[in-house]
Tab-separated table of C-alpha atoms in Angstrom:
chain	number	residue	atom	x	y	z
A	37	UNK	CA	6.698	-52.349	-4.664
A	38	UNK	CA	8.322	-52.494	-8.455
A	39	UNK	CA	5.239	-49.824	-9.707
A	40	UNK	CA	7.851	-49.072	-12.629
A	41	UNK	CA	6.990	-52.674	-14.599
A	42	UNK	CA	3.124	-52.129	-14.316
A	43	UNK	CA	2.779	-48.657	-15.576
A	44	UNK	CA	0.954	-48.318	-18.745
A	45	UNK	CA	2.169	-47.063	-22.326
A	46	UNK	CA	0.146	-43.603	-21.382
A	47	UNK	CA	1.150	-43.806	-17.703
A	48	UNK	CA	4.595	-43.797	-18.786
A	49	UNK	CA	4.079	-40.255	-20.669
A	50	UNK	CA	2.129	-38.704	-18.557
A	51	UNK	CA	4.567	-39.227	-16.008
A	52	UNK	CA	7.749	-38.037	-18.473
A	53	UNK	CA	5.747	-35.546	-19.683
A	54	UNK	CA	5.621	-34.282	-16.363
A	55	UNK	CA	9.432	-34.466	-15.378
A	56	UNK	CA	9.944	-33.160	-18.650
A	57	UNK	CA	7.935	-30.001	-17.866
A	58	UNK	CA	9.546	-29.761	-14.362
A	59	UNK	CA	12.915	-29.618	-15.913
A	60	UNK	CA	11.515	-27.369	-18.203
A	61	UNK	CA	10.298	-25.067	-15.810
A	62	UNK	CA	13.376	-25.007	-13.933
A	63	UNK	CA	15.944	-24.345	-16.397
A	64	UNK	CA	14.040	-20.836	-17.083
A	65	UNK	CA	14.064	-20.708	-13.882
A	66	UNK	CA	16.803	-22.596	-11.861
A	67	UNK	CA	16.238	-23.678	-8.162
A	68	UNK	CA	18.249	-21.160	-6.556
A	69	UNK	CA	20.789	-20.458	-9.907
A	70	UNK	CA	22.214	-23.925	-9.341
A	71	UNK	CA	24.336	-25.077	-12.198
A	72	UNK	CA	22.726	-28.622	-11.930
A	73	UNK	CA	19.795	-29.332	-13.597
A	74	UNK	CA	16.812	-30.739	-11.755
A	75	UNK	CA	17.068	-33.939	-13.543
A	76	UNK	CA	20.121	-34.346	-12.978
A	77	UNK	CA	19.065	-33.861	-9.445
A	78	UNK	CA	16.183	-36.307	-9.329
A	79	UNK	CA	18.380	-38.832	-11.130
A	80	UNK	CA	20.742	-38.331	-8.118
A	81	UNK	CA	18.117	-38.922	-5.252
A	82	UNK	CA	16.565	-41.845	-6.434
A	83	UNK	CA	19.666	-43.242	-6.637
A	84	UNK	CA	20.114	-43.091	-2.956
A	85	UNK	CA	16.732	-44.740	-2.713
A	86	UNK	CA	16.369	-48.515	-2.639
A	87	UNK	CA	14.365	-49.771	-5.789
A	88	UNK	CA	11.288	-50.688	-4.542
A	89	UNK	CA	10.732	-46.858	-3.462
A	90	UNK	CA	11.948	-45.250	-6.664
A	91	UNK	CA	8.690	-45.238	-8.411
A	92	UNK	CA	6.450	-43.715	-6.147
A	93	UNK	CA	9.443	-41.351	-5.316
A	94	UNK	CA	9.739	-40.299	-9.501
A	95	UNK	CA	5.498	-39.998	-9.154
A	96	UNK	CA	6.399	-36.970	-6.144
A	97	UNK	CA	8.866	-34.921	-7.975
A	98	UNK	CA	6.801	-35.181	-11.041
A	99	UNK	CA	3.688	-33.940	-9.385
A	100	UNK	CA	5.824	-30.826	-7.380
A	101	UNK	CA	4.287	-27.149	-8.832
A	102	UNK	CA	7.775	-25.477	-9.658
A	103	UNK	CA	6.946	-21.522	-8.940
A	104	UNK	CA	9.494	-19.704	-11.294
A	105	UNK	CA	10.874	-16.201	-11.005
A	106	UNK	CA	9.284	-14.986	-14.397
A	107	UNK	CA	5.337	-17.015	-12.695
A	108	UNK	CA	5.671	-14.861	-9.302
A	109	UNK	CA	6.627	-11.538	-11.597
A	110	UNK	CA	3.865	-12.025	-13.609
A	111	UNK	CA	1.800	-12.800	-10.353
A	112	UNK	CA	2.958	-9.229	-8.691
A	113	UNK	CA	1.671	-7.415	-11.397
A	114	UNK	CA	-1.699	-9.206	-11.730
A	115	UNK	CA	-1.890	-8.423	-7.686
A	116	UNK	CA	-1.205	-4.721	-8.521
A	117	UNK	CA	-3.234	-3.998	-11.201
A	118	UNK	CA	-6.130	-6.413	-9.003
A	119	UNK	CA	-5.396	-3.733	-6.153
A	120	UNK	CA	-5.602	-0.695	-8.314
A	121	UNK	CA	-8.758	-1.048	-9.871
A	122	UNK	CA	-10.661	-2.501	-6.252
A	123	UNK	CA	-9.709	0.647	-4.397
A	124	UNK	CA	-9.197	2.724	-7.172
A	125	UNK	CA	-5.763	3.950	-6.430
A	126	UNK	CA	-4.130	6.323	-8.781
A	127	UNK	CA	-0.497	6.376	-7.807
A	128	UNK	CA	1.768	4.554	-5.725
A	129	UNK	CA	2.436	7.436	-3.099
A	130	UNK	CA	-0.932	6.812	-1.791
A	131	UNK	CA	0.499	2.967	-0.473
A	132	UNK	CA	2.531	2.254	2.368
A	133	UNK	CA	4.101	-1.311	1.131
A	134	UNK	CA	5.728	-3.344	3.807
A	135	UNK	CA	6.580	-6.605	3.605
A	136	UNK	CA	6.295	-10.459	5.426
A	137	UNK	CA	9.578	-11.652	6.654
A	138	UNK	CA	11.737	-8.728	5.143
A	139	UNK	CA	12.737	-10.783	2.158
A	140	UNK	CA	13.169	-8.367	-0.638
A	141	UNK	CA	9.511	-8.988	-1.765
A	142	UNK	CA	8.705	-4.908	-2.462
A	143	UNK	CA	11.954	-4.883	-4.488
A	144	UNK	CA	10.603	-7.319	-6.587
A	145	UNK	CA	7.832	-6.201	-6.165
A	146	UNK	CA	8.937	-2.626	-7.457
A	147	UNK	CA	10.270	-4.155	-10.346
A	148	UNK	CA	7.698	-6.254	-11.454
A	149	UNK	CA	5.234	-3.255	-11.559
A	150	UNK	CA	7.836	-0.701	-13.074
A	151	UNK	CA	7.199	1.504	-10.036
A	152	UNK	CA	9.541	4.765	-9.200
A	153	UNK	CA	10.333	5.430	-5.423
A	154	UNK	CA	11.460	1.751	-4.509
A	155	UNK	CA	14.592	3.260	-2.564
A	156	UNK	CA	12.567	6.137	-1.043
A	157	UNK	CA	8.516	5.135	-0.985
A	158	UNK	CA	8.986	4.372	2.905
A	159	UNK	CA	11.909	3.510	4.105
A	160	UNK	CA	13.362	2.507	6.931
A	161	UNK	CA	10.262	0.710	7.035
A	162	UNK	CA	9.197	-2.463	5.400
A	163	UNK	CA	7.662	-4.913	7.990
A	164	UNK	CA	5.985	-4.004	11.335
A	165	UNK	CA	9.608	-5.106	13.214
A	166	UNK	CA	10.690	-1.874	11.774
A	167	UNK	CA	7.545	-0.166	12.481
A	168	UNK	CA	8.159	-1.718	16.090
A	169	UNK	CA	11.739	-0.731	16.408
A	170	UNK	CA	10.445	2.849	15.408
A	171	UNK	CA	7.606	3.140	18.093
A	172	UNK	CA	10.140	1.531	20.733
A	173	UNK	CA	12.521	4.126	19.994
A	174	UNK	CA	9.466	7.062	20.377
A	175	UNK	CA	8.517	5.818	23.791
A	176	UNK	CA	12.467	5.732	25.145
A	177	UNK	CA	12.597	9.397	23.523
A	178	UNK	CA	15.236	8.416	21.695
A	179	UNK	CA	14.130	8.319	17.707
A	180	UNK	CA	16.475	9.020	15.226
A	181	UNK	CA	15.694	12.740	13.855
A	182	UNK	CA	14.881	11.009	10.422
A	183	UNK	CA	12.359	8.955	11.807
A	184	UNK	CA	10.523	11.809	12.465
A	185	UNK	CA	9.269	12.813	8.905
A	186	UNK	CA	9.200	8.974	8.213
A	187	UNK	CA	6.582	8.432	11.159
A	188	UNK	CA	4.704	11.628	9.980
A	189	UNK	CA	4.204	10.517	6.284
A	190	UNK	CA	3.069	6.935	7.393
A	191	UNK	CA	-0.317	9.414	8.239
A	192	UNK	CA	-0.575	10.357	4.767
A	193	UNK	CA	-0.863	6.970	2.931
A	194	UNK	CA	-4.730	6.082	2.533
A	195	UNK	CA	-3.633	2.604	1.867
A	196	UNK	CA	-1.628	-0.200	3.246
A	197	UNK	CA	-0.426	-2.899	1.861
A	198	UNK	CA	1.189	-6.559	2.807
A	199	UNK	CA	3.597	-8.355	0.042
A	200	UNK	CA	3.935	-12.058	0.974
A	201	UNK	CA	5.144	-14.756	-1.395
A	202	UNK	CA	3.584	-17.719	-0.282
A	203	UNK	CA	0.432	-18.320	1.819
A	204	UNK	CA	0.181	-21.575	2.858
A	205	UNK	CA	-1.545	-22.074	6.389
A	206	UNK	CA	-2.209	-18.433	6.489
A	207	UNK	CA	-1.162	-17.774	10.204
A	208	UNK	CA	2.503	-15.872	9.763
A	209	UNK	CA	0.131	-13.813	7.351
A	210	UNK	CA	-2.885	-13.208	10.008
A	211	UNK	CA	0.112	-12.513	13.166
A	212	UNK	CA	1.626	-9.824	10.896
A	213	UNK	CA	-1.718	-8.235	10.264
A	214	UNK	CA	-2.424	-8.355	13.497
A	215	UNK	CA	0.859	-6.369	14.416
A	216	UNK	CA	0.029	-3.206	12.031
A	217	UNK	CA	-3.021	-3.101	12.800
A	218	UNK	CA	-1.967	-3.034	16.731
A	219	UNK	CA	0.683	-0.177	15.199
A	220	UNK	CA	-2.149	1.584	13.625
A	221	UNK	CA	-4.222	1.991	16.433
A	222	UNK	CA	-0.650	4.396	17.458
A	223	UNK	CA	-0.680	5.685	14.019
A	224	UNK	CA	-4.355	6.495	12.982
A	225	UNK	CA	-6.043	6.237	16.434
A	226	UNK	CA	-9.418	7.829	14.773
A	227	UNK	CA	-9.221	6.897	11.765
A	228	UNK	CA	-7.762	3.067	10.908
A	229	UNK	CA	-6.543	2.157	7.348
A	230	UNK	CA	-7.244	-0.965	6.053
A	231	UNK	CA	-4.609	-3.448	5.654
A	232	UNK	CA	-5.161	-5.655	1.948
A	233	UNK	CA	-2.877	-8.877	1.543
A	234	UNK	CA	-1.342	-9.508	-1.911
A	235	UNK	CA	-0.486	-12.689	-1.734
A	236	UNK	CA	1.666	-14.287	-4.827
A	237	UNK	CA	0.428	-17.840	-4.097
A	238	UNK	CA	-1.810	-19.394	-1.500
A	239	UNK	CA	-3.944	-22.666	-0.522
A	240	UNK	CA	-7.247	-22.697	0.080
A	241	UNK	CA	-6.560	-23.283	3.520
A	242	UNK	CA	-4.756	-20.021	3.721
A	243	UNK	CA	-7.504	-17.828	2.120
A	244	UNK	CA	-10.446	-19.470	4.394
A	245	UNK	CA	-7.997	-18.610	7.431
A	246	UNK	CA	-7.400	-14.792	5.976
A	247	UNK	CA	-11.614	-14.746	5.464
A	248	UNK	CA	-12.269	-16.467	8.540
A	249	UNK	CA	-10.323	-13.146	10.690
A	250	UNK	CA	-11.828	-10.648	8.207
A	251	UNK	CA	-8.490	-9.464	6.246
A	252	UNK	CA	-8.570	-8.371	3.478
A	253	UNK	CA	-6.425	-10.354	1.087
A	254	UNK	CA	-6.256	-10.624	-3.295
A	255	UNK	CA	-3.910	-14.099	-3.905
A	256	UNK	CA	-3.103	-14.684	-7.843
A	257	UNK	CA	-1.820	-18.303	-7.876
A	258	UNK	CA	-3.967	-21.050	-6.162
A	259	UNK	CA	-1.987	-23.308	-4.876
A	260	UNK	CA	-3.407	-27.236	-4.896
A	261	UNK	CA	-0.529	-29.560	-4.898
A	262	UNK	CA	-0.699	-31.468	-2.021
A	263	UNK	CA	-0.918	-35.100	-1.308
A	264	UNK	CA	-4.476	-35.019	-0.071
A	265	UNK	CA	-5.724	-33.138	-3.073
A	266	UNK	CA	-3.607	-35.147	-5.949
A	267	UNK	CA	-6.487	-36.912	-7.033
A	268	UNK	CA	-8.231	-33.538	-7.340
A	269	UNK	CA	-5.443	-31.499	-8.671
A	270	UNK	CA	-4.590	-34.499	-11.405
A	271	UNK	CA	-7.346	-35.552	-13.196
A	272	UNK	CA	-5.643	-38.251	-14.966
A	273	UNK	CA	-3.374	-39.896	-12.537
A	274	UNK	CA	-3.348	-43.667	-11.698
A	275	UNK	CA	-5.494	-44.327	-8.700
A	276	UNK	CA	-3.050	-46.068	-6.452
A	277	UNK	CA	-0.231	-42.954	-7.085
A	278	UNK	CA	-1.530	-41.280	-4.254
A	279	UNK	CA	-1.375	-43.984	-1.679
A	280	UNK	CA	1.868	-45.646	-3.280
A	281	UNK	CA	3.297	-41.751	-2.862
A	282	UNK	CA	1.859	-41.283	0.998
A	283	UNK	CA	3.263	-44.530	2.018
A	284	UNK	CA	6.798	-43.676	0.824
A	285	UNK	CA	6.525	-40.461	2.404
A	286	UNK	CA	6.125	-42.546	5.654
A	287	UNK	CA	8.601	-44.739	4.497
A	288	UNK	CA	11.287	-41.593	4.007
A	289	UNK	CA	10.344	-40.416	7.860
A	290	UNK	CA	10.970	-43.314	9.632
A	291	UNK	CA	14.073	-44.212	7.411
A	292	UNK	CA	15.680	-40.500	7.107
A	293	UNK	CA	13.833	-37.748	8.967
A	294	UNK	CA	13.584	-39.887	12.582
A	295	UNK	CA	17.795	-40.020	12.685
A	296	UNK	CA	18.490	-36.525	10.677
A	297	UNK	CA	18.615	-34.182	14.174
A	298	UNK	CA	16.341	-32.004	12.090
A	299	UNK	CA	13.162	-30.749	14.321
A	300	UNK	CA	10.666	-32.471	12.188
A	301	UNK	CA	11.819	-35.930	13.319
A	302	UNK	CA	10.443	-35.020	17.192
A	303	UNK	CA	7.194	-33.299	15.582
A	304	UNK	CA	4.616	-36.406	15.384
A	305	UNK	CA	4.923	-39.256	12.446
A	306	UNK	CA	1.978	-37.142	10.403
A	307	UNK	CA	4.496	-33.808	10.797
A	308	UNK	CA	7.619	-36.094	10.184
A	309	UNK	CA	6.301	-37.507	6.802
A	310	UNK	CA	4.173	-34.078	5.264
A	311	UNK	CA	5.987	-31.499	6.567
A	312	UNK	CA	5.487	-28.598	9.305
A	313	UNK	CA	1.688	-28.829	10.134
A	314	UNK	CA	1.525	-32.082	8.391
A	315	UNK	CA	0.371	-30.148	5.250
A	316	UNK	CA	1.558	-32.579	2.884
A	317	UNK	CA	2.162	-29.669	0.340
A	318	UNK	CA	3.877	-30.677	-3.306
A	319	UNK	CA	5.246	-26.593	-3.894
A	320	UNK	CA	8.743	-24.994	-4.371
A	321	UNK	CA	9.440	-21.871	-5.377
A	322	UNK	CA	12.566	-20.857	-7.521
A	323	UNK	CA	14.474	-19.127	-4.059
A	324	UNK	CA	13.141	-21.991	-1.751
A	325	UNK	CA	11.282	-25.004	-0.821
A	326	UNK	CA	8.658	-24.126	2.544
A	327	UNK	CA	8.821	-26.311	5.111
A	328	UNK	CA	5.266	-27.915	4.962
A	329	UNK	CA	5.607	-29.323	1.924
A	330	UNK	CA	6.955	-32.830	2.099
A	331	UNK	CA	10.284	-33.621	3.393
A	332	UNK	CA	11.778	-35.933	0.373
A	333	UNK	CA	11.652	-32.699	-1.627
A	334	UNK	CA	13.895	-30.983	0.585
A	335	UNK	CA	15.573	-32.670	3.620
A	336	UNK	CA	18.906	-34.115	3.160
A	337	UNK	CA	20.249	-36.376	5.311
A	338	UNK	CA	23.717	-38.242	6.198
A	339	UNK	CA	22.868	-41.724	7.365
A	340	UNK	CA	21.445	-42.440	5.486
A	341	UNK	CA	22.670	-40.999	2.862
A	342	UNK	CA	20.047	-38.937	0.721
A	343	UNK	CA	20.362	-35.524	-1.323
A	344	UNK	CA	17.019	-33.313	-1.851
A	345	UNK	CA	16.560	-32.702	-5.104
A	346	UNK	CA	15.095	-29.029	-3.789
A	347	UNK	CA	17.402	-28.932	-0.465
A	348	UNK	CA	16.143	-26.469	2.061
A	349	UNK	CA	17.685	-23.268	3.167
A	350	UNK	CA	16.180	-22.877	6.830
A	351	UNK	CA	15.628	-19.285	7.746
A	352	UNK	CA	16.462	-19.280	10.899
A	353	UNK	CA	18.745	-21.314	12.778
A	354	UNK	CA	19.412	-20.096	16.233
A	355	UNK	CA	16.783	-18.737	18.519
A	356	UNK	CA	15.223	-15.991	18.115
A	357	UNK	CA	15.203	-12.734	19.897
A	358	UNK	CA	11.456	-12.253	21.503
A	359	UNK	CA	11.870	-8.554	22.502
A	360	UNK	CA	9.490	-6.841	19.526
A	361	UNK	CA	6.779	-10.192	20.354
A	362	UNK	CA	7.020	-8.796	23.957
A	363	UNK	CA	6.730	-5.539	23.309
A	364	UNK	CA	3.538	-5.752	20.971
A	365	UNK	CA	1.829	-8.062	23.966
A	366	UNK	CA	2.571	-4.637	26.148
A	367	UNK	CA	0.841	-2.413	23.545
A	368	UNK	CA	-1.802	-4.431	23.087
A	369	UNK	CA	-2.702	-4.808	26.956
A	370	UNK	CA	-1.582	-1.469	28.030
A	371	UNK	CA	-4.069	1.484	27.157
A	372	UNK	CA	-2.144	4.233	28.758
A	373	UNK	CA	0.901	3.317	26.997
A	374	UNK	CA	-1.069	3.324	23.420
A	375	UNK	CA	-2.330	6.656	24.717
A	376	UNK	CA	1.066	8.433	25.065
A	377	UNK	CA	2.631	7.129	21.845
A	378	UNK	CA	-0.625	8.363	19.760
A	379	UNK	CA	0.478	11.930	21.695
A	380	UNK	CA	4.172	11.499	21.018
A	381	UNK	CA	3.721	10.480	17.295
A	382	UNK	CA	1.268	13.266	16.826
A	383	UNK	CA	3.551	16.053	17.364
A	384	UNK	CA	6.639	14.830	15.471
């Protein structure tokens, strides 16, 4: 499609300009502390590209929002300072902070916000799998002795409080809520505590899902880089970017994701060429690049050969264990069993 000959003199910058403030970005920042610079990276996958898909290709990277470590710090302590003032807490004892996905979001968290206690605010519990593990362990009769005072000061926090990093179709962030709240109704069977969100950044599709199921929820980055929204997020881009961009997206699915084994390629042509969900998102953080943002930002692939210039790490890789899932579906369906874990946490 040769777009490179019929750019403009101000096309042409506005399109260095933005590569130049990716690369920017990243070398404050760099994609997981990789030694190689992210230009050197693009130069490197649209070289595996044939020519007539490098421009559109140089138009995707250049539109990507980069999320750098020092962006998401300053996001954590907008979201706690946000927090404090709307519910007018005075110290950080009053909070139970747990986490989504256990992946050292209240350290950072901690550190962001200068907070003391990180190592001893509530531990051993950060998500509701350890809240689950703990309960589980109740009901057997077997809980560890420390659990004991650990269960009884979960009572005393007035406040609780979910860290997640990125919300982008807001369900992993709804199921979670909906598994402390299901431990709550063990913990505070009279008297339920209100679990807020702080969310570092999050679509607009995530937030109307979080309204829509009436949780609470405070998000400091909005997050509009997608390829449905680029000619709302971009003001000034050409008008045939965003189809020249979608088609080589389609392009890079049938040519790379249909052959790579990975599970996208069996997912539907829209999921194949925009990602889990077929969001179509244009986001990567400094430790990662999410799944549902488009797969030329972060799928690799061996024939053939292509390296992402933001190559995904996937979190899981083997199948997971669907005891705690099963075990939550129990407590929710099962009143007398809610009944005699409220008794047995009461008198620990």
């Amino acid at each position: 499609m040769a777009r490179q000959q019929r750019l403009t003199p101000r096309e042409r910058a506005w399109l260095t300009s933005r590569l130049h403030e990716l690369d920017a970005d990243e070398r404050r920042s760099p994609f997981r502390e990789s030694p190689v610079t992210v230009a050197s990276r693009i130069r490197r996958a649209l070289a595996d590209l044939p020519e007539e898909w490098r421009e559109p290709a140089r138009w995707l990277f250049a539109l990507t929002r980069y999320l750098s470590r020092p962006e998401l710090h300053r996001a954590w302590r907008s979201l706690w300072a946000t927090f404090q003032e709307q519910q007018a807490v005075r110290s950080p004892t009053e909070v139970l902070v747990l986490e989504l996905d256990r992946d050292t979001l209240r350290d950072d968290f901690y550190r962001a916000n200068c907070l003391p206690g990180r190592l001893d605010d509530n531990l051993p519990f950060r998500s509701s799998h350890d809240l689950a593990s703990a309960l589980w362990m109740v009901e057997a009769g077997r809980p560890p002795p420390e659990y004991a005072g650990a269960i009884r000061a979960l009572r005393t926090r007035s406040h609780w409080v979910l860290l997640a990093d990125l919300g982008l179709s807001g369900a992993s962030i709804a199921a979670e809520v909906d598994r402390l709240t299901t431990v709550q109704r063990i913990i505070h069977p009279l008297r339920p505590v209100r679990v807020t969100c702080l969310i570092q950044a999050a679509t607009d599709r995530a937030r109307e899902r979080l309204a829509a199921d009436s949780i609470g929820h405070i998000a400091a980055i909005r997050l509009v880089n997608s390829i449905s929204t680029l000619p709302v997020g971009y003001a000034d881009l050409p008008g045939e970017v965003p189809d020249a961009v979608t088609r080589f997206c389609r392009w890079f699915a049938d040519h790379h994701v249909a052959g790579s084994g990975h599970r996208l390629g069996g997912a539907g042509p829209d999921t194949a060429a925009f990602g889990r969900s077929a969001a179509g998102l244009l986001v990567v953080t400094h430790k990662n690049t999410p799944d549902s943002t488009v797969p030329p930002l972060w799928l690799s692939t061996h024939s053939p050969p292509y390296r992402a210039p933001f190559e995904r790490l996937e979190s899981r890789v083997g199948l997971g264990w669907t005891g705690r899932k099963e075990w939550y579906a129990r407590l929710r369906r099962d009143d007398a069993l809610r009944t005699r874990l409220s008794h047995l946490v009461s008198r620990m």
